[in-house]
mmCIF file of C-alpha atoms in Angstrom:
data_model
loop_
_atom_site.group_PDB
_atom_site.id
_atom_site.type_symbol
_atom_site.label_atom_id
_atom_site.label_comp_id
_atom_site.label_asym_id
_atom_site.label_seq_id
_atom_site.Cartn_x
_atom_site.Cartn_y
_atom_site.Cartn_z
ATOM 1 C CA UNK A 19 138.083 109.300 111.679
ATOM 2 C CA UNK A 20 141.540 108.730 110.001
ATOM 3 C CA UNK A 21 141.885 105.512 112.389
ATOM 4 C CA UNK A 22 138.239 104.375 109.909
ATOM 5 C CA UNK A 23 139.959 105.620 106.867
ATOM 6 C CA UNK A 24 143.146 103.579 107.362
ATOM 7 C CA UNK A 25 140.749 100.305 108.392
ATOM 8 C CA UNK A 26 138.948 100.830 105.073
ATOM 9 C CA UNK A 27 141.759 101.194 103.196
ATOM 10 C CA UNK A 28 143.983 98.262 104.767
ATOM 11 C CA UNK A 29 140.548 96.556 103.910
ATOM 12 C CA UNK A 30 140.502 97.207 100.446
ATOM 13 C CA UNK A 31 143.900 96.073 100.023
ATOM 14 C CA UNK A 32 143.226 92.718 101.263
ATOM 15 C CA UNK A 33 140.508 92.307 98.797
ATOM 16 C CA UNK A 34 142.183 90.487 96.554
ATOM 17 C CA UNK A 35 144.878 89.024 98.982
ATOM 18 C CA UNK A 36 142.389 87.029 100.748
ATOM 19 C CA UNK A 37 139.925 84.151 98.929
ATOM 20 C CA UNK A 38 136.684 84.711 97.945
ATOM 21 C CA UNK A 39 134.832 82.040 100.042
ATOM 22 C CA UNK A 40 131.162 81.770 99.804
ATOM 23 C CA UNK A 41 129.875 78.302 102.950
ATOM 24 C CA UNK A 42 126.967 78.260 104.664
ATOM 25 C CA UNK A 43 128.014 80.274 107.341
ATOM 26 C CA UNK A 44 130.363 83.035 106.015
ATOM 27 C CA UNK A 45 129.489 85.820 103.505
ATOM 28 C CA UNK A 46 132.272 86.897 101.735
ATOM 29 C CA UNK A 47 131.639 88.774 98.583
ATOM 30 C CA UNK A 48 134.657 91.229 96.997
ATOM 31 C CA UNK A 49 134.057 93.562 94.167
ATOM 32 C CA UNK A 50 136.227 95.507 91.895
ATOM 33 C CA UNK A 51 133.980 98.538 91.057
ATOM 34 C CA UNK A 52 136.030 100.058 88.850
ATOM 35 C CA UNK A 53 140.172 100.317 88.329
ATOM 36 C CA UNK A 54 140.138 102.420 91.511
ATOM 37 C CA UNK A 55 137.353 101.365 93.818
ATOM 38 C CA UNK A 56 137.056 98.516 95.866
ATOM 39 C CA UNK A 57 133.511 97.023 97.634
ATOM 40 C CA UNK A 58 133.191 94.309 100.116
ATOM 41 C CA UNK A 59 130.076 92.533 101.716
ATOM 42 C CA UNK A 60 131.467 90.466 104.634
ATOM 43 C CA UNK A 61 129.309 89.183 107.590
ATOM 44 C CA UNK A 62 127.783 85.632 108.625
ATOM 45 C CA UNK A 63 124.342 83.380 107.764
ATOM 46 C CA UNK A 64 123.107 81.329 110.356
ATOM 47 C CA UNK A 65 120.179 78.845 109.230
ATOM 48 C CA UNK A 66 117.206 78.160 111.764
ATOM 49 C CA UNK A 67 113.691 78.810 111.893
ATOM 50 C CA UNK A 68 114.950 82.687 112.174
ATOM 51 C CA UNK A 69 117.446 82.982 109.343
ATOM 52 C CA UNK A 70 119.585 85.285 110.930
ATOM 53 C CA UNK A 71 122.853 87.557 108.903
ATOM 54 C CA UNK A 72 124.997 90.631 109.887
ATOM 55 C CA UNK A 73 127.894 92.169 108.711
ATOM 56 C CA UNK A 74 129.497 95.097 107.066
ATOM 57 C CA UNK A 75 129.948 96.623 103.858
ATOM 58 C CA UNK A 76 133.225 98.751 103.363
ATOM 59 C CA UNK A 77 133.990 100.534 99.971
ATOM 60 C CA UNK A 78 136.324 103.198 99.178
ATOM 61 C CA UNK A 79 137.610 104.937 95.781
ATOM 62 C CA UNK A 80 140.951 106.416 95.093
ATOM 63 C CA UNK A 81 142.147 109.624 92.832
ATOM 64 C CA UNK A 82 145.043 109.631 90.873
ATOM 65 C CA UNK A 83 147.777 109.777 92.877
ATOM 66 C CA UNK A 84 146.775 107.105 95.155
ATOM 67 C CA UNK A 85 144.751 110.079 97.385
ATOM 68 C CA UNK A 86 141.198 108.889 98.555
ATOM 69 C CA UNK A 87 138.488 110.438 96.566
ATOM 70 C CA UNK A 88 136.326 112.630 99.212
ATOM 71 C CA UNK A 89 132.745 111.279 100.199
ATOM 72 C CA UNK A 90 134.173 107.730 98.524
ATOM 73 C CA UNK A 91 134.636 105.771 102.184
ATOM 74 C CA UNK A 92 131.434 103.613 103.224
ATOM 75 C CA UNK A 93 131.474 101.525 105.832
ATOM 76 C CA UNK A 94 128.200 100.064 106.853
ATOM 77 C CA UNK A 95 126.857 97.788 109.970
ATOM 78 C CA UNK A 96 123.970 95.791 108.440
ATOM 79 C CA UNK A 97 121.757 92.997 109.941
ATOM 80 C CA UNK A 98 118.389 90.859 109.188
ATOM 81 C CA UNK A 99 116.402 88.185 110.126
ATOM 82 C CA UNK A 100 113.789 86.396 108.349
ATOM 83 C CA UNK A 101 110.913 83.914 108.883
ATOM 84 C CA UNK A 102 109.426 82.286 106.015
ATOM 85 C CA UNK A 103 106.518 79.618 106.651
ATOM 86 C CA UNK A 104 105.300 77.484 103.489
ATOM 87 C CA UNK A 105 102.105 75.648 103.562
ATOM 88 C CA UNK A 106 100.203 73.755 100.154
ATOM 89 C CA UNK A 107 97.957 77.026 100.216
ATOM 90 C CA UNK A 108 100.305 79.491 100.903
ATOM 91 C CA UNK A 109 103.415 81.006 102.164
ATOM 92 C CA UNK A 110 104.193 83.851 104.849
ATOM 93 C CA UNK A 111 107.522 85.941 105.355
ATOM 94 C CA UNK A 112 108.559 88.347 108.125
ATOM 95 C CA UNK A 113 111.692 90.188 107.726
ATOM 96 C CA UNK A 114 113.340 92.866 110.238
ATOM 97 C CA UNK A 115 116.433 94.357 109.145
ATOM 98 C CA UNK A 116 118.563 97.190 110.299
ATOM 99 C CA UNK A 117 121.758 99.506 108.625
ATOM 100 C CA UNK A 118 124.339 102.063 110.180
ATOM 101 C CA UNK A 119 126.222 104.183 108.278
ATOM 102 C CA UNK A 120 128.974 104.815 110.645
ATOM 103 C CA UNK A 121 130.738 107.593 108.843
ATOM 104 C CA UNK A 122 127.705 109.543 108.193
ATOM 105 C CA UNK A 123 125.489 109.158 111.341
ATOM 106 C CA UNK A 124 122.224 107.744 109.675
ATOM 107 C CA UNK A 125 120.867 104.470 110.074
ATOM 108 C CA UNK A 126 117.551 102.640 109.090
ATOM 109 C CA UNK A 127 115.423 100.172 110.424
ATOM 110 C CA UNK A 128 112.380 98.431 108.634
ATOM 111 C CA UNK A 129 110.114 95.299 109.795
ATOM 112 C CA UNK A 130 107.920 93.949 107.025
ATOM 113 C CA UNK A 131 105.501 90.989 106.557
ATOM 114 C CA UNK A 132 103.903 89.544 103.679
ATOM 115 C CA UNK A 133 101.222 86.632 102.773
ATOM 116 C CA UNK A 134 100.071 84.811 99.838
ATOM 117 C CA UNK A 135 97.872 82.675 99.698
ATOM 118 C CA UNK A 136 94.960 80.965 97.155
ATOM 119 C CA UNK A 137 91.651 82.877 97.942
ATOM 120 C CA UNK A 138 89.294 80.602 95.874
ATOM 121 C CA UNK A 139 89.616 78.639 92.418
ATOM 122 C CA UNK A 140 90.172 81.112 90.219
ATOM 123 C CA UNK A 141 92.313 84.144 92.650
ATOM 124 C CA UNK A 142 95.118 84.323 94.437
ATOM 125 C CA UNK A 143 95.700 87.533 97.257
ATOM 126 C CA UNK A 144 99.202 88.829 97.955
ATOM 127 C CA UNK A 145 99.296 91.329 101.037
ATOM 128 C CA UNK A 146 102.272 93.164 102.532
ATOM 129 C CA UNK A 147 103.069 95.565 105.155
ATOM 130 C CA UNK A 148 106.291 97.496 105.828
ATOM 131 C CA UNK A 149 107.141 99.825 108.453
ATOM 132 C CA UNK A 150 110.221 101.733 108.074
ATOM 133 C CA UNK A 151 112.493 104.143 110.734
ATOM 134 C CA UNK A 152 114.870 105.919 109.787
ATOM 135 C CA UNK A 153 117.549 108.579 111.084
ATOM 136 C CA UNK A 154 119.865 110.999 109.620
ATOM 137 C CA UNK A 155 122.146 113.227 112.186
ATOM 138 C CA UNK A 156 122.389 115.755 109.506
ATOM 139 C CA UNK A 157 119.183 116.224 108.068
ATOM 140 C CA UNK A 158 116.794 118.711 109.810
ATOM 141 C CA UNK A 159 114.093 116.014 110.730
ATOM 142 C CA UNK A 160 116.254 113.868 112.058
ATOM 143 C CA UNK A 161 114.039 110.968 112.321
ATOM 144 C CA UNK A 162 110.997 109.907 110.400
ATOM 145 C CA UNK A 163 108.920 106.561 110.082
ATOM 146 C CA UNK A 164 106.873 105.227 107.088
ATOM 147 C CA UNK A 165 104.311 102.732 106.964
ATOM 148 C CA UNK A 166 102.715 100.924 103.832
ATOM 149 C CA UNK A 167 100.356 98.564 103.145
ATOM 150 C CA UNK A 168 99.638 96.627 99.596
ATOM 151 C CA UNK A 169 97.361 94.368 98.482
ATOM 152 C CA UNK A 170 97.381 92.587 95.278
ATOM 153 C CA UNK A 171 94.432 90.434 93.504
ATOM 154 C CA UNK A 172 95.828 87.906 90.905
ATOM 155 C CA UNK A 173 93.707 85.843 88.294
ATOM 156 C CA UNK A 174 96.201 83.340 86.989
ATOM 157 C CA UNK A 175 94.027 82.057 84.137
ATOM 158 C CA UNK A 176 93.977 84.915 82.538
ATOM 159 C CA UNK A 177 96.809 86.639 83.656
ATOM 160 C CA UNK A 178 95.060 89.575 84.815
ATOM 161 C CA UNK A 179 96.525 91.682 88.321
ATOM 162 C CA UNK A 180 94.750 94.584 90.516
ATOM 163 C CA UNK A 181 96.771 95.859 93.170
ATOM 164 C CA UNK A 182 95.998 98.947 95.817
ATOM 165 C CA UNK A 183 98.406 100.328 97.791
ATOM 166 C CA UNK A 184 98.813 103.495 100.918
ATOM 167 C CA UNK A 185 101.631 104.836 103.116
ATOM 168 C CA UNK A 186 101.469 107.530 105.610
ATOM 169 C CA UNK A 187 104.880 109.083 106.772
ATOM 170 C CA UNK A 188 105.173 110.650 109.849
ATOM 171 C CA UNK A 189 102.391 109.817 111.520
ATOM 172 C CA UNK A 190 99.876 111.517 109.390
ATOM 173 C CA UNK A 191 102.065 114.180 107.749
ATOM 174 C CA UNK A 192 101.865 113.194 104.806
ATOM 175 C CA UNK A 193 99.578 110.686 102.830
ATOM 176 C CA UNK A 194 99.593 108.335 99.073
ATOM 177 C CA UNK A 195 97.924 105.968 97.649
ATOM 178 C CA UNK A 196 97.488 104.007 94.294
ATOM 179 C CA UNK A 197 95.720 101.838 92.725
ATOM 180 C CA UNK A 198 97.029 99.355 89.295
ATOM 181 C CA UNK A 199 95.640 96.593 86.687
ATOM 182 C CA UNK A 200 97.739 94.689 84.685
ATOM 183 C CA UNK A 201 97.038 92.474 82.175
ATOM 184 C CA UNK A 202 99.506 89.469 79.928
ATOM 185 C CA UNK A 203 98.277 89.984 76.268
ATOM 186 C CA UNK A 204 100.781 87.558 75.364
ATOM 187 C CA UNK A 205 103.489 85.355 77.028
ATOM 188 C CA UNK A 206 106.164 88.547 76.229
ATOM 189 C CA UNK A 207 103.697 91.403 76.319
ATOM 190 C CA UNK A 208 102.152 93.125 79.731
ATOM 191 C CA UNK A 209 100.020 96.220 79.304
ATOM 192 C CA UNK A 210 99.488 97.820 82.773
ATOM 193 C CA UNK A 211 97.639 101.151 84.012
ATOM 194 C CA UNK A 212 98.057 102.953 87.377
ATOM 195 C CA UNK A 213 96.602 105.957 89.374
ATOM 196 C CA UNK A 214 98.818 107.622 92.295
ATOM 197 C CA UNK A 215 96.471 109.682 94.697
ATOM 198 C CA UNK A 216 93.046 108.717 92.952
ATOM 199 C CA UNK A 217 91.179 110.946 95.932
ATOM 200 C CA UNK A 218 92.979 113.634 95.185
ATOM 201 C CA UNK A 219 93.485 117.166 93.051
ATOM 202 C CA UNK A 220 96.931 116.215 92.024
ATOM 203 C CA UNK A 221 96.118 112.343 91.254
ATOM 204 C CA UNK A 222 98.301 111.096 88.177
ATOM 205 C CA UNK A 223 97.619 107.806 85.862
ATOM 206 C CA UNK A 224 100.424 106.198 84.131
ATOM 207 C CA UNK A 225 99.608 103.359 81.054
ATOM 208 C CA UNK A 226 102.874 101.151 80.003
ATOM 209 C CA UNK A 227 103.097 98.660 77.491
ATOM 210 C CA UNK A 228 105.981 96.170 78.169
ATOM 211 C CA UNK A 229 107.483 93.681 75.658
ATOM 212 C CA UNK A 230 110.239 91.125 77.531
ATOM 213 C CA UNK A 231 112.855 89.146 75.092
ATOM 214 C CA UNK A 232 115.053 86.581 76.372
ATOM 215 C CA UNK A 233 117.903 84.904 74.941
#
């Protein structure tokens, strides 16, 4: 443990030694949080039909004093690779990706795959699935797995959007679901409704009214 803790540290110092250098093939991204904590995304990109990148992310925070603030340390073994196929009627993405949190003991993995495409003259249809695994060594379930599925009906000529959605966690354990419209009232303005669990006792709607300004 304090041979991690001197790593992160030596890496935060050469933070701002070293150049930020952004290619093709190296990721290389250093952040000063704040005056006394340092974040770094380092790793690789390799371009082919499987976009493939991994690296790490290492962050740490100091006290006054120059002491390590406790719980501040992260150093984290990430990787993902990604499909994406394009056609004049659609496009199609799969994605896998997977993070360790070595100092902690929990990791993640999660493989998703998503579609749209025109469905006749006047709709498009978005679909997605994700399935997601993940593990935490201190946490009394230790392991637990979540799969969604969303599908989303879009009128572009008149800017209106239904969208349905589920997961299940666990295997059956437990169970949600929801179901949206939106609609563009004008080029700034979205009004939107939702329902979470419609089936069910405890269901829950939601109506937001959003106004965007740019400038």
């Amino acid at each position: 443990m304090m041979r991690l803790r001197r790593t992160l540290i030596a890496g935060a110092c050469l933070l701002w030694v070293l150049p930020a250098k952004a290619d093709n093939l190296l990721i290389w991204r250093p952040v000063r949080v704040s005056e006394q904590s340092y974040k770094a995304t380092m790793g690789f990109h390799l371009p082919s039909e499987w976009e493939t990148s991994a690296g790490a992310d290492l962050a740490l925070a100091s006290a006054g004093g120059g002491t390590i603030q406790a719980d501040s340390e992260q150093a984290t073994l990430w990787g993902k690779i990604t499909k994406v196929r394009a056609t004049p009627a659609g496009q199609a993405e799969q994605d896998a990706s997977v993070s360790i949190d070595t100092l902690r003991g929990s990791g993640s993995l999660l493989l998703s795959r998503s579609r749209s495409f025109i469905l006749s003259d006047s709709l498009d249809l978005q679909t997605s699935r994700f399935v997601s695994v993940g593990f935490d060594a201190v946490e009394t379930r230790q392991a637990s797995v979540t799969a969604s599925q969303a599908l989303k009906l879009i009128a572009p000529s008149t800017g209106t959007t239904f969208s349905a959605g589920g997961s299940v966690v666990d295997f059956g354990k437990d169970f949600s679901s929801s179901l949206g419209v939106s609609q563009n009232i004008f080029p700034n303005l979205n009004l939107s409704a939702g329902m979470t669990d419609p089936l069910s006792i405890d269901r829950s709607a939601t109506v937001n009214v959003n106004y965007r300004v740019s400038w």
